[in-house]
Coordinates of C-alpha atoms in Angstrom, one line a residue:
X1029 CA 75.7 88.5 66.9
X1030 CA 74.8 92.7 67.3
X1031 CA 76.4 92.1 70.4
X1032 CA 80.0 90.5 69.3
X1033 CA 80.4 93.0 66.7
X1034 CA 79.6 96.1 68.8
X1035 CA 82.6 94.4 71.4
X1036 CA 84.6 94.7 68.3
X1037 CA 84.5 98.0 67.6
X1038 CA 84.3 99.3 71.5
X1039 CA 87.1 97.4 72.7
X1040 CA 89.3 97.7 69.4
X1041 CA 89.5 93.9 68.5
X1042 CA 90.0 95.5 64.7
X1043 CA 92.5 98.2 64.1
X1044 CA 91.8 101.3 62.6
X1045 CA 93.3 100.4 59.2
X1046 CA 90.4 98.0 58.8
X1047 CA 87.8 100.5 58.7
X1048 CA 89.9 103.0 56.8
X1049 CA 90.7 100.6 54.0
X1050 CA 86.8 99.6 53.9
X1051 CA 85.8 103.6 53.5
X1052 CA 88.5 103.9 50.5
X1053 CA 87.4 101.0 48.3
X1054 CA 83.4 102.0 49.4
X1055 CA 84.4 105.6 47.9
X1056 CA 86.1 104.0 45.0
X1057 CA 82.6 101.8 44.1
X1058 CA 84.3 98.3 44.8
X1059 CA 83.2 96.0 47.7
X1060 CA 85.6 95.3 50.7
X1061 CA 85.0 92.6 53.4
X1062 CA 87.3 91.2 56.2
X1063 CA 87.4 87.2 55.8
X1064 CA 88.4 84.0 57.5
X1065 CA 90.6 83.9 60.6
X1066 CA 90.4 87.4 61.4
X1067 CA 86.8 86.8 61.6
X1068 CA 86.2 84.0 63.2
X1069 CA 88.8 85.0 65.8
X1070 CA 86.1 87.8 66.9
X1071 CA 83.8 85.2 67.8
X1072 CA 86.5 83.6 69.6
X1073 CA 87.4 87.1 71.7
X1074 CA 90.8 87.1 70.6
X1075 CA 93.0 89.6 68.1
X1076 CA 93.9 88.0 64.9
X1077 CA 97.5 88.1 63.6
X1078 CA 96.3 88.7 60.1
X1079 CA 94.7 90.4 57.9
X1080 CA 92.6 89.1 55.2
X1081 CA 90.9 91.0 52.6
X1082 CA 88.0 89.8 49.7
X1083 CA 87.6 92.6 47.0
X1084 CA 85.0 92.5 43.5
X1085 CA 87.7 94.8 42.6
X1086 CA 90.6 93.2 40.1
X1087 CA 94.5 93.3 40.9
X1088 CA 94.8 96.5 38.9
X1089 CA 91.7 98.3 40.7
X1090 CA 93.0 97.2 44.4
X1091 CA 96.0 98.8 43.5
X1092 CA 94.4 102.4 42.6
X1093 CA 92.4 102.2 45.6
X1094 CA 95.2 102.1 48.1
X1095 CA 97.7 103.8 45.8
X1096 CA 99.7 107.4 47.9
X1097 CA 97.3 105.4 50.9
X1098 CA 99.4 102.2 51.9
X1099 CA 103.1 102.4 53.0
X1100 CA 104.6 100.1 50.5
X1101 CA 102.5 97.1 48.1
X1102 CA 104.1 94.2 46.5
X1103 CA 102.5 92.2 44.2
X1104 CA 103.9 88.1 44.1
X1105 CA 100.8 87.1 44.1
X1106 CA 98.7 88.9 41.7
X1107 CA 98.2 85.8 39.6
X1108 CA 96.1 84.5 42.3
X1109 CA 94.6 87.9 42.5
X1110 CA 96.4 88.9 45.3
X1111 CA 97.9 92.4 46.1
X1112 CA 100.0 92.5 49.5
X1113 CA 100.7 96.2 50.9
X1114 CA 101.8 97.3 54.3
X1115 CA 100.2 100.0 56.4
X1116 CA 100.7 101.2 59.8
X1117 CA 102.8 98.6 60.5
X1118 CA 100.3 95.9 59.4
X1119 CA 100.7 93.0 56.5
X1120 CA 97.5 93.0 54.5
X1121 CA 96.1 90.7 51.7
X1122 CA 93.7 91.7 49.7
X1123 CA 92.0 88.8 47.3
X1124 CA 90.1 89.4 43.8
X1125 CA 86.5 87.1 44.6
X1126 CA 87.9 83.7 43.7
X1127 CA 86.1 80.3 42.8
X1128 CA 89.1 78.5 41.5
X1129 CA 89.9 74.8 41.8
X1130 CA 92.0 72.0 42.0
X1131 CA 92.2 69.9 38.3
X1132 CA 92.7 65.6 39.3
X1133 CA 96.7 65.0 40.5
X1134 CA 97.5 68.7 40.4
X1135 CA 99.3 70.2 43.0
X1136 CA 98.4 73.9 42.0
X1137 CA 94.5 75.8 41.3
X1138 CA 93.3 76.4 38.3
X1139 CA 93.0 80.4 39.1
X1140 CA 89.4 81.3 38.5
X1141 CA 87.7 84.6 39.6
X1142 CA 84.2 84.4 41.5
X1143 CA 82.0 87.7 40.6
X1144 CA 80.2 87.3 44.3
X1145 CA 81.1 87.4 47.8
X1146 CA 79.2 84.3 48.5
X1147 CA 81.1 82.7 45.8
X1148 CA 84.7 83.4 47.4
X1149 CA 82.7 82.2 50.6
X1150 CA 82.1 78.7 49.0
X1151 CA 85.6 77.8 47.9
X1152 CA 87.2 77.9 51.6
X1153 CA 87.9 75.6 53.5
X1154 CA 85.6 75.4 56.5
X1155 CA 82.7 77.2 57.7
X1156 CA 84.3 78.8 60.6
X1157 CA 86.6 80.1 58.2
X1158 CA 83.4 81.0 55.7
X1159 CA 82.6 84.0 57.1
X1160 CA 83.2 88.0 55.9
X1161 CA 82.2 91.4 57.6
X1162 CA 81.6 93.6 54.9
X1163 CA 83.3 97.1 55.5
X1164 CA 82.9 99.4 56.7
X1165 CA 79.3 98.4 57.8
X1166 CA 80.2 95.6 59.9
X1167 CA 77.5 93.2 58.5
X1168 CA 78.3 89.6 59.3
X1169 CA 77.8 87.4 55.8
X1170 CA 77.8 83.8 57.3
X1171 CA 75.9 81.8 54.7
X1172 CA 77.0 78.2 55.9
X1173 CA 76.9 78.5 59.3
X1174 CA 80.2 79.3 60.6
X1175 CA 79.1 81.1 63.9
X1176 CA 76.9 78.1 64.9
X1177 CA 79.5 75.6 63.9
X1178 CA 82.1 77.7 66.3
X1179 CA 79.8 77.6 69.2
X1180 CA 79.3 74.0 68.8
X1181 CA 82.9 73.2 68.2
X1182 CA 82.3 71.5 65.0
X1183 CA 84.3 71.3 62.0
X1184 CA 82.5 71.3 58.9
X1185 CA 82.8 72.2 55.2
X1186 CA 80.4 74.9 53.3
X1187 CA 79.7 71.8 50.9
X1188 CA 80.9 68.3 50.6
X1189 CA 84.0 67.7 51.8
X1190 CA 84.8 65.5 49.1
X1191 CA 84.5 67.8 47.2
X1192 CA 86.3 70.5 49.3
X1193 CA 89.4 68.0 50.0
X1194 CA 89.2 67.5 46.0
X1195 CA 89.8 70.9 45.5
X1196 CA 92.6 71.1 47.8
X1197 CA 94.1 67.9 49.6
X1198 CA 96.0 70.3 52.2
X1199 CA 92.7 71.1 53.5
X1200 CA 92.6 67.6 55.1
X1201 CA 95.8 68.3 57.0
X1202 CA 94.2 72.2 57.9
X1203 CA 91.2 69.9 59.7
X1204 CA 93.8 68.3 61.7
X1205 CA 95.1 71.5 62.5
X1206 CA 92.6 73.1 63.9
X1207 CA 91.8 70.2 65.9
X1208 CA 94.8 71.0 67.1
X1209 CA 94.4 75.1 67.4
X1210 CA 90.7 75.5 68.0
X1211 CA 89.6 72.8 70.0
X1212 CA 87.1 71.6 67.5
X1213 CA 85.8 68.3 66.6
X1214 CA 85.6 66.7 63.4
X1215 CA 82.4 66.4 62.3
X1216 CA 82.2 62.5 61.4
X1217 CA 81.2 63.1 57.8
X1218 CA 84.6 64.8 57.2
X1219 CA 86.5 62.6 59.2
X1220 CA 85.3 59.8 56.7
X1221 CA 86.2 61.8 53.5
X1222 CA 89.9 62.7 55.3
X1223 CA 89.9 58.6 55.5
X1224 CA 89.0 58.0 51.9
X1225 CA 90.7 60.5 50.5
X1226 CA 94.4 60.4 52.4
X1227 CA 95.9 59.2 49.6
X1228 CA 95.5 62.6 47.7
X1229 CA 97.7 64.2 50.2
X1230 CA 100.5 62.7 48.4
X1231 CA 100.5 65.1 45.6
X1232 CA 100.8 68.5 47.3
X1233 CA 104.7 69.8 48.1
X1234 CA 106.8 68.6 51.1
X1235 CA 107.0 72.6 52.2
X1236 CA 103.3 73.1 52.2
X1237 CA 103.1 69.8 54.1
X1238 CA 105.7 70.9 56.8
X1239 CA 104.3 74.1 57.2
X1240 CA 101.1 72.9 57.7
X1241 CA 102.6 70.4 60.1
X1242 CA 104.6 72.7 61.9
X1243 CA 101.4 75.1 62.8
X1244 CA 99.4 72.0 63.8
X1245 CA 102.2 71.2 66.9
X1246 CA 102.4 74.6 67.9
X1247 CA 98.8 74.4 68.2
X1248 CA 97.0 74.4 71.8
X1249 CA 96.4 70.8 71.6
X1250 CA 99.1 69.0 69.3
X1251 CA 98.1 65.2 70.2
X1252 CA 94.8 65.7 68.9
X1253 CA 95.7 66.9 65.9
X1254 CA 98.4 63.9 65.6
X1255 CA 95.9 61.1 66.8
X1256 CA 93.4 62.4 63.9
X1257 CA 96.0 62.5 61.5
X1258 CA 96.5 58.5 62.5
X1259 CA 93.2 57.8 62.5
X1260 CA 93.0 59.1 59.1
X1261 CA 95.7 57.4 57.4
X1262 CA 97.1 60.8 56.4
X1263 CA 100.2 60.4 59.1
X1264 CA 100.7 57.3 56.7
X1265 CA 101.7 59.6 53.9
X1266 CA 103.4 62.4 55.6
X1267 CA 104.3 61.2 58.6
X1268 CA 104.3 57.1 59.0
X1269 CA 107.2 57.1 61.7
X1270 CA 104.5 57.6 64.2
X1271 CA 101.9 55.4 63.2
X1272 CA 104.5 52.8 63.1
X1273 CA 104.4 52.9 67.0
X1274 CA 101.3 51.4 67.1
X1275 CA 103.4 48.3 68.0
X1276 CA 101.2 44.9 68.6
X1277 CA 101.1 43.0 72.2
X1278 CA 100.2 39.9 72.7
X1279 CA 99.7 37.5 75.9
X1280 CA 103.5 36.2 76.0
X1281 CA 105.4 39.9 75.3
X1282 CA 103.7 43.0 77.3
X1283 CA 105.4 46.3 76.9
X1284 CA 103.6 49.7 77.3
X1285 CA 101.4 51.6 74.2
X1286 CA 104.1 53.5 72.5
X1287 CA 102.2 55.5 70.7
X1288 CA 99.8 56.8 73.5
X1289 CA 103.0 57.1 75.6
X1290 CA 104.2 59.2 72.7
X1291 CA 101.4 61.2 72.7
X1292 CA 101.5 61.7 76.3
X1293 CA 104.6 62.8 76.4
X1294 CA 103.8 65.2 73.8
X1295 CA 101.6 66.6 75.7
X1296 CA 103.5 66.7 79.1
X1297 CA 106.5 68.6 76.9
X1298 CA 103.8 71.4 75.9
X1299 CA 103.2 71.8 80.1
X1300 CA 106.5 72.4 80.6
X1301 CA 107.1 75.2 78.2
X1302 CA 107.5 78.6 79.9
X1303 CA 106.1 82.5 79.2
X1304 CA 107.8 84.5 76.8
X1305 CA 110.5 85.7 79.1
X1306 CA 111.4 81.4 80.0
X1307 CA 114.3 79.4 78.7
X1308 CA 111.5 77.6 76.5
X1309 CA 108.6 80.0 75.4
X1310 CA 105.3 78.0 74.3
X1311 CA 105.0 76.9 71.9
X1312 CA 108.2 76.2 71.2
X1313 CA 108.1 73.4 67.8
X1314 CA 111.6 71.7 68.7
X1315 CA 110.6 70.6 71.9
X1316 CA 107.3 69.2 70.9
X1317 CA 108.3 67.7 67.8
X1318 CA 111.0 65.6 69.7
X1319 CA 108.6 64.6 72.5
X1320 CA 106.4 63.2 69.4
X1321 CA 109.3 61.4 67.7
X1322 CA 112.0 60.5 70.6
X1323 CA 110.8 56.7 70.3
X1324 CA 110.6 56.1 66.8
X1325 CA 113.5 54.2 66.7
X1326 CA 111.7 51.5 69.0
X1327 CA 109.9 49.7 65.8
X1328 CA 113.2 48.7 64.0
X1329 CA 115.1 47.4 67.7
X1330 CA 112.1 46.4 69.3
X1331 CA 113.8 42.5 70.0
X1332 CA 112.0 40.0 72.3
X1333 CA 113.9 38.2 75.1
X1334 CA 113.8 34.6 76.8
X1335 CA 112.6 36.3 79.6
X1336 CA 109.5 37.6 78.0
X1337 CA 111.1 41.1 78.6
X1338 CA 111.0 43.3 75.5
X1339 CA 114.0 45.5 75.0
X1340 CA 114.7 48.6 72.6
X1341 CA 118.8 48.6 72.2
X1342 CA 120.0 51.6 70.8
X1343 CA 116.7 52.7 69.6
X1344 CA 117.4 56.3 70.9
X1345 CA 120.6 56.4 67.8
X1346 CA 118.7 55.2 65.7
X1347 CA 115.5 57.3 66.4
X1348 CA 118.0 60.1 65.6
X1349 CA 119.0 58.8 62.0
X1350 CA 114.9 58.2 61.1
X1351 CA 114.1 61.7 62.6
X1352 CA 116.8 63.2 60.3
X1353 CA 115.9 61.5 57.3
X1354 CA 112.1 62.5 58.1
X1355 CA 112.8 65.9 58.3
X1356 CA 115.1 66.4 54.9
X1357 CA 112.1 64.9 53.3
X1358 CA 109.9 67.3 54.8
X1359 CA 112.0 70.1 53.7
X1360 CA 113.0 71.6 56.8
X1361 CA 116.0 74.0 57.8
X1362 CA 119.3 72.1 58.9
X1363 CA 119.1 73.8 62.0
X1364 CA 115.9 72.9 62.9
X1365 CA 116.9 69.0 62.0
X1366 CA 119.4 69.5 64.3
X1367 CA 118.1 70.3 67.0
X1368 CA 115.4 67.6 67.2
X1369 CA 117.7 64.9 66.1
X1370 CA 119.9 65.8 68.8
X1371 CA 117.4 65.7 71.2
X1372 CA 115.9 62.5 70.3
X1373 CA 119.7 60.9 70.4
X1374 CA 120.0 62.1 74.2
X1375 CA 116.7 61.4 75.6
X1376 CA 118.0 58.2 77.0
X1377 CA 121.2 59.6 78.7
X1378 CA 119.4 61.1 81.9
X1379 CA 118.6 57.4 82.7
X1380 CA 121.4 56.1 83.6
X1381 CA 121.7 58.5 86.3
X1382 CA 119.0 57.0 88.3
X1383 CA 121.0 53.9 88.6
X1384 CA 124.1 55.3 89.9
X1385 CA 125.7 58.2 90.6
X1386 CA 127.4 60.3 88.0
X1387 CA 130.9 61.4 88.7
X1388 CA 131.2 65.6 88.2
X1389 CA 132.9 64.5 84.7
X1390 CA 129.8 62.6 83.5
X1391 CA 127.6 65.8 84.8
X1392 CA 130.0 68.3 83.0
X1393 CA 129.5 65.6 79.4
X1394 CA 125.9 65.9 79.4
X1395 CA 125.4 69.7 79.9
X1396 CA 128.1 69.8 77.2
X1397 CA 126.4 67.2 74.8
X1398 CA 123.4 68.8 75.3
X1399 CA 124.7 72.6 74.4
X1400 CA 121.8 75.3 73.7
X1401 CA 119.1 72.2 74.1
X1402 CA 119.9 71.9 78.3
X1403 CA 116.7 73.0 78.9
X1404 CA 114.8 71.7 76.2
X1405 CA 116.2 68.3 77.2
X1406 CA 115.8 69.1 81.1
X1407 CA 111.8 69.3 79.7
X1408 CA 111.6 66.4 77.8
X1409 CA 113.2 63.8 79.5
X1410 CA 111.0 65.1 82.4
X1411 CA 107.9 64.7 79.7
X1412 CA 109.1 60.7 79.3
X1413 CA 108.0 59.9 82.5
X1414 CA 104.6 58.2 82.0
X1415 CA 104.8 55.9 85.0
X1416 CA 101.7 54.8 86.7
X1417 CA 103.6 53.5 89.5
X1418 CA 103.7 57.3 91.5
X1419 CA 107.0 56.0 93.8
X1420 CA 108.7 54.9 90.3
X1421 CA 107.6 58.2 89.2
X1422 CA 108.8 60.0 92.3
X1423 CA 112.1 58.3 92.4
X1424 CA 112.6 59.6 88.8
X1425 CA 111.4 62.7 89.8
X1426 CA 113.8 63.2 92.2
X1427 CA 117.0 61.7 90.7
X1428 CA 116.7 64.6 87.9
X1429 CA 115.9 67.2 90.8
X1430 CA 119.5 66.1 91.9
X1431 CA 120.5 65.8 88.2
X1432 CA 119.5 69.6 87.6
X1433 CA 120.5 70.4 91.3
X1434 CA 124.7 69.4 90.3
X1435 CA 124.5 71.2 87.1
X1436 CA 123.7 74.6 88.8
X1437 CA 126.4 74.1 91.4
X1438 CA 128.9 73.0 88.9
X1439 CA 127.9 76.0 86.6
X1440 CA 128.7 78.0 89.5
X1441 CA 131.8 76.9 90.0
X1442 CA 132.8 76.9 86.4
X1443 CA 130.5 78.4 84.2
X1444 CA 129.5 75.7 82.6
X1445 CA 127.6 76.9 79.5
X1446 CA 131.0 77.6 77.3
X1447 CA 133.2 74.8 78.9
X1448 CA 136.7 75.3 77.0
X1449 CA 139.7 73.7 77.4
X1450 CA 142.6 75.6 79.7
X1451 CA 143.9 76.5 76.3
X1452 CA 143.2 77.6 72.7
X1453 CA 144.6 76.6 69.1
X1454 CA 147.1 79.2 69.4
X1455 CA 148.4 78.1 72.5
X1456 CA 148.9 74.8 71.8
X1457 CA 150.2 74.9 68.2
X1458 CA 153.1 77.6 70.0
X1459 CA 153.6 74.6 72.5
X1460 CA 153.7 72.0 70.6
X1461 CA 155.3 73.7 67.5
X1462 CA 152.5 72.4 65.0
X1463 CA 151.2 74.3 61.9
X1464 CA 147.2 74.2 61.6
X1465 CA 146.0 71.0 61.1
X1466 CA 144.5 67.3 62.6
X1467 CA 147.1 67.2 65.1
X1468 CA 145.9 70.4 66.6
X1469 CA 142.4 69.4 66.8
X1470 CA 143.4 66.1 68.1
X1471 CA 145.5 67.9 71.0
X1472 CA 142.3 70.2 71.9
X1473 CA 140.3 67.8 71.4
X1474 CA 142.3 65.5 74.4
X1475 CA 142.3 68.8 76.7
X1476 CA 138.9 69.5 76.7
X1477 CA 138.1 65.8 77.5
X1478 CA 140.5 66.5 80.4
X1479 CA 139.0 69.7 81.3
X1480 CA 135.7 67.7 81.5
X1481 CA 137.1 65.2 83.5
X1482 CA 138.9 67.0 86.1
X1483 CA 137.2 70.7 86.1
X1484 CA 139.9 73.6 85.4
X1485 CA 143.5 73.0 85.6
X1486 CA 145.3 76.5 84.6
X1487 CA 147.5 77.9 82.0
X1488 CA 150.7 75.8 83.4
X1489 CA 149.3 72.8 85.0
X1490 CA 148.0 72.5 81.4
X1491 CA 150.9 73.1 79.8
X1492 CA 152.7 70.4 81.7
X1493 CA 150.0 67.9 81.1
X1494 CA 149.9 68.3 77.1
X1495 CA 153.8 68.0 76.7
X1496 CA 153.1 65.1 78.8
X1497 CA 150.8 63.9 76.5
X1498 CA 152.6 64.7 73.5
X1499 CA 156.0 63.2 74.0
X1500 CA 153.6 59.6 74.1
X1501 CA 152.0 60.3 70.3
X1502 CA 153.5 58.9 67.8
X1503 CA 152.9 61.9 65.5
X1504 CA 155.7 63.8 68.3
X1505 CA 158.6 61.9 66.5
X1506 CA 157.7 62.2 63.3
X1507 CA 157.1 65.9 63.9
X1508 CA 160.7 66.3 65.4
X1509 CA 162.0 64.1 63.3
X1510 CA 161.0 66.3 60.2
X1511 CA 162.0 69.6 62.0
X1512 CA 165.6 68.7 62.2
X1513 CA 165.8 67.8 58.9
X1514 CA 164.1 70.5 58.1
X1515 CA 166.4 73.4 56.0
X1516 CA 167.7 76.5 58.3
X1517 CA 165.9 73.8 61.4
X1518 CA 169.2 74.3 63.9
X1519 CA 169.0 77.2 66.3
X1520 CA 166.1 78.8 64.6
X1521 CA 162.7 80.2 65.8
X1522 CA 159.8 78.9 65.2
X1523 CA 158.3 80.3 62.1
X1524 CA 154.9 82.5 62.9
X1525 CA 151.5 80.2 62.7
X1526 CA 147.9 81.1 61.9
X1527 CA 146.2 80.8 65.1
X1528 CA 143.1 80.9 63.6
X1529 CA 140.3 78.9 66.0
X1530 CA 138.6 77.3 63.3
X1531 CA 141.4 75.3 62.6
X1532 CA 141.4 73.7 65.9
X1533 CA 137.1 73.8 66.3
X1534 CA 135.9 70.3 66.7

């Protein structure tokens, strides 16, 4: 123990400011001690990203201590006895001793100060996260056994976790996280309280559970996390797309697991992730969270043939629709949504490549469809390959090696990344003599599917083509139609037109 705390001082695992701030509130009479993550992370030989403080001293007494000493202090959360302040280019917290609780079907603590460290100690979540070094002395304050639940990789809570998940339900999910983060196990007797007591999850916010959520796949071993979540019957309330692919087999109708295949392509799509300077830094949330959900459209079009063959029509649309309607409920960002949904919808396109060969068109459609996600979908639609057959896996293998092999060339030639048609809104409305409107979008909407077909034509060649085309709409006779009848029409020019791109954006 000596040992791990003399490391943290000689190879500065704790900045400066930690020992500062300890000095100040020592000097001012008040007690000061590091607590939780940062904590624990010393134990795991790692700098933490935060910063968490436990004080005897009240909000207004934190604030004299660092008052002319801190860069700037804010104070949102000084009903829960917090005081936020930035130093050094550090975000600190710095908590009033706490023993608050959770009152039956809340969703928010009662806010109740503790007068003891030990007492702020008991209220958190898990003893890993239980311990404080008081500062500046260093002295480790582990009174429930956090270091010797770490070095076993055990999970447990400093009392009952019925009590604990009573308290605060989100703590259940937390357990699942750091499954997820640590590489810990469950110890069994929480694992049976997160079973009896799932239900209780229900009550706390959709944006506490995303967030949770979210930090649980960016963990170092999402599946886990997941499969404990399932186990639990806590997916059930926050997430029961996924259990619902626990589809059942029986002797007449065999189709693979596709929940363990989900999971194992989770998994695969966090191997593919690149460093910080790749196309797909780890972790990167969209990617994973679309490996998890690309097949949960299979439950509602699972459909069982004469054959005995079970098929999964369309599964990959609809996947998309469930996985949008999933994540509005969970409160995330429209982007976000996006993105997954998107990816979910196209994880099926790749494989009709294996079974013939696309035509440069088709190549130039999918890298188009596909937009900023190419090479989040290049990495999962590897990931879906699950095969145990190693020359059906190979064969795959190497169709999207020729797959990814045409896009380069073609990107070469023509830069595919911002494919445009030959020309823009303004162009075309002077062309065709149209105002802003359907008809324009409709024309640039018919020249980029030619540009997609046939590769880059030209200014002129283009030209040609879209009178071409336009003389065949019906819209061209109406339009000239009600330009000769139009007043001052004869001999005139044509009247100056916004060229403004929106208008003509698909």
């Amino acid at each position: 123990m000596a040992n791990i705390l003399q490391m943290a001082a000689d190879e500065n695992l704790l900045p400066p400011v930690v020992y500062e701030l300890g000095r100040r509130f020592e000097d001012a009479g008040h007690e000061l001690s590091l607590v939780g993550g940062p904590v624990r992370d010393l134990f795991l030989r790692r700098v933490s990203g935060d910063l968490d403080f436990t004080t005897d001293a009240r909000p207004d007494g934190i604030l004299d201590v660092v008052r002319g000493w801190a860069d700037s202090t804010w104070e949102i959360g000084r009903a829960f006895g917090t005081i936020g302040l930035a130093k050094a280019g550090y975000t600190i917290e710095i908590t009033t001793y706490r023993a608050d609780a959770y009152e039956a079907g809340s969703r928010k603590p009662e806010v109740r100060f503790g007068e003891t460290l030990e007492d702020d100690l008991f209220r958190r979540d898990f003893t890993v996260n239980s311990m404080a070094l008081r500062l500046p002395s260093l002295e480790l304050v582990d009174p429930f056994g956090g270091v010797r639940d770490l070095a076993a990789g055990r999970l447990r809570t400093p009392g009952r976790p019925e009590d604990s998940f009573s308290d605060d339900p989100l703590r259940m999910m937390r357990a699942a996280r750091f499954a997820s983060q640590l590489g810990v196990d469950v110890a069994p007797e929480v694992e049976a309280a997160m079973t009896g007591m799932a239900e209780r999850l229900s009550i706390i916010s959709a944006e506490r559970v995303r967030d949770e959520l979210v930090k649980l796949i960016k963990g170092q071993d999402p599946a886990t996390g997941v499969d404990l979540l399932v186990r639990t019957g806590l997916a059930d309330i926050m997430l029961p797309e996924v259990p619902a692919l626990r589809l059942e087999t029986d002797e007449h109708h065999s189709h693979k697991d596709v929940y363990q295949h989900s999971l194992t392509v989770l998994r695969q799509a966090c191997e593919t992730e690149t460093d910080d300077d790749g196309p797909v830094p780890s972790p990167d949330f969209v990617l994973r969270f679309a490996a998890l959900m690309h097949d949960v459209g299979k439950p509602s079009t699972r459909r069982f043939e004469g054959n005995g063959a079970v098929t999964f029509r369309n599964h990959d649309v609809v996947g998309a629709k469930i996985v949008r309607r999933r994540m509005r409920a969970l409160r995330f960002d429209n982007d976000t949504i996006k993105a997954v949904s998107r990816l979910v919808e196209l994880h099926m396109r790749f494989f009709g490549y294996k079974d013939q060969a696309w035509t440069d068109s088709a190549v130039r459609r999918y890298v188009t469809d596909a937009g900023a996600l190419l090479e989040r979908l290049h990495r999962l639609t590897r990931s879906d390959v699950t095969t145990r057959n190693k020359r059906k896996a190979a064969r795959l293998s190497q169709a999207y090696d020729d797959l990814e092999a045409r896009i380069a060339e073609l990107a070469e030639q023509e830069e595919m990344a911002a494919i445009r048609p030959d020309l823009d809104g303004g162009q075309i409305m002077e062309i065709l003599g149209l105002r802003p409107g359907p008809l324009v979008g409709k024309a640039y909407r018919w020249l980029l599917d030619l540009r997609l077909e046939e590769g880059p034509l030209g200014a002129e060649e283009a030209r040609a083509r879209l009178e071409a085309w336009w003389r065949e709409q019906p819209e061209s006779a109406a339009a000239g139609a009600a330009k000769a009848s139009s007043p001052g029409s004869a001999g005139s020019a044509a009247e100056p037109v916004d060229t403004d791109e929106r208008a003509t954006s698909r």
